[in-house]
């Protein structure tokens, strides 16, 4: 088990382990490696599951000819599904705030918080989708089921925007009435219906998001010579498909809304999702699948319970036989490869301590394999890295609403073309598209000279670069907002927060948009690849769900931060406007952006500390051969 091996005390008597009549004497100075399948305690010796990378077909049978499945052709069908899902997601995120304000007559603040909560729930609940995929359904069937739910939610939203019964009266509502809050608000049951179908849509997204990137990466054989290169390019192209979906949402969907109304805009999202579902199912014969490994939460719970039961057991106890594990390269967990023992969280190692009192057929709630224990360790060790991306997701969420409010006060003409305000978030997407297109020809050679890394930068370095650019983005946003507000007051626009100022271009926002686009490329793509490679084989979907969970927490954190800032900085009794006043010209958005800058800098320092302490799994060596050799060279006693 390598240098990190826990050793039994010197001079202990030899204790053979017998399973189904097979006795294996182990040297007392080594922790014995025994076969014991964690879910089926009576499995015959030597029949463990193959590694988690073994591909099977949709029926769970081995694929005889891998050349006819997987690869980039199968990945293209998955890209199409993700493109449509992201198109719907961003189409709702940017249009729903305006829909609630202009059609449902809800204030900007409550509308943005409602959308933030929708975005947060759709991402936080991704853990459920990841659990179902890893435990029972597999990634393919999880995607198939939840895309159908997603389509049902989008259809319900389309009906809400199409049928008058679901909307308040629009006849007596002009822009002045909107500003004064005199329009008839939506009835409680109308908002209940809208929120219901909105959250059904979010629930559908929750099942798709943690599975699509992992399912796409499953299409490549990690035993292949160029696996690392293929995986790196896959995640870049995957995020490129995300970006294309967002670009379509911010341009074509906005155009449809302006020309044909809200019903047509939301209907186009439903049609796109329906078409992507058909495309996904058409590609079924080409997909490679991984067997679900059973409930990962059960395995985690078994480790925690077993470690607690043996918390008083000593590593130098005379009752100690060794650490429990299967021999050879086969895994005891369905769908998982074997994981090397590490010295981290040694208290959890007690779950794998085999004592004489455990007997021949111990309960999995009392004795776990080393791989099962290491799964839990990995899940714990991964947490700090995606946790440090919560701040970036908070900024992205704030930009979806705050920057749109900024754009309403600015001139969005590009020559003779007037760009809709709700299309402004397309610019970060365009910068992402450009950066990803140039990544291998420009960025990789530059960073390779700096870092010496063959792919330009390691995964954690890419995350760190992204977080650094996010700090620059919000710092610039604060600087520009101070200038924009001063200009508005000096030119008599203080109380006209929905009136564009003709001599101040909205394209100054491009600087903060492009900087946050660069941050996304490096941070999110690096994080997805990092989580896929580092997560245990039978928990790849849950690993990917970590990224979505960070995104969801970022959305909730944005709503919480907004509420705190409003309550602390505003005082209605004294007619004191908060920093985030609905009238952006009387608020102090620049103070809020500076607050985000400070929080981002603190977060970046936390990331540097976490990244410095993290050790990639690839650096760990699994000394199976050494242990086997020791066993063969050790004479049996007695």
PDB file of C-alpha atoms in Angstrom, residues 54 75 149 227 270 328 332 372 470 503 578:
ATOM      1  CA  UNK A  54     -15.179  -0.910 -18.169  1.00  0.00           C
ATOM      2  CA  UNK A  75     -20.063  13.023 -27.942  1.00  0.00           C
ATOM      3  CA  UNK A 149     -39.443  16.618 -17.054  1.00  0.00           C
ATOM      4  CA  UNK A 227      -7.008   9.793 -23.327  1.00  0.00           C
ATOM      5  CA  UNK A 270     -39.600  24.101 -25.518  1.00  0.00           C
ATOM      6  CA  UNK A 328      -5.281  -7.786  -7.274  1.00  0.00           C
ATOM      7  CA  UNK A 332     -15.090  -4.667  -4.556  1.00  0.00           C
ATOM      8  CA  UNK A 372     -14.825   2.274   0.184  1.00  0.00           C
ATOM      9  CA  UNK A 470     -13.213  37.460 -11.716  1.00  0.00           C
ATOM     10  CA  UNK A 503     -24.156  59.884 -24.992  1.00  0.00           C
ATOM     11  CA  UNK A 578     -30.198  51.140  -0.149  1.00  0.00           C
TER      12      UNK A 578
END
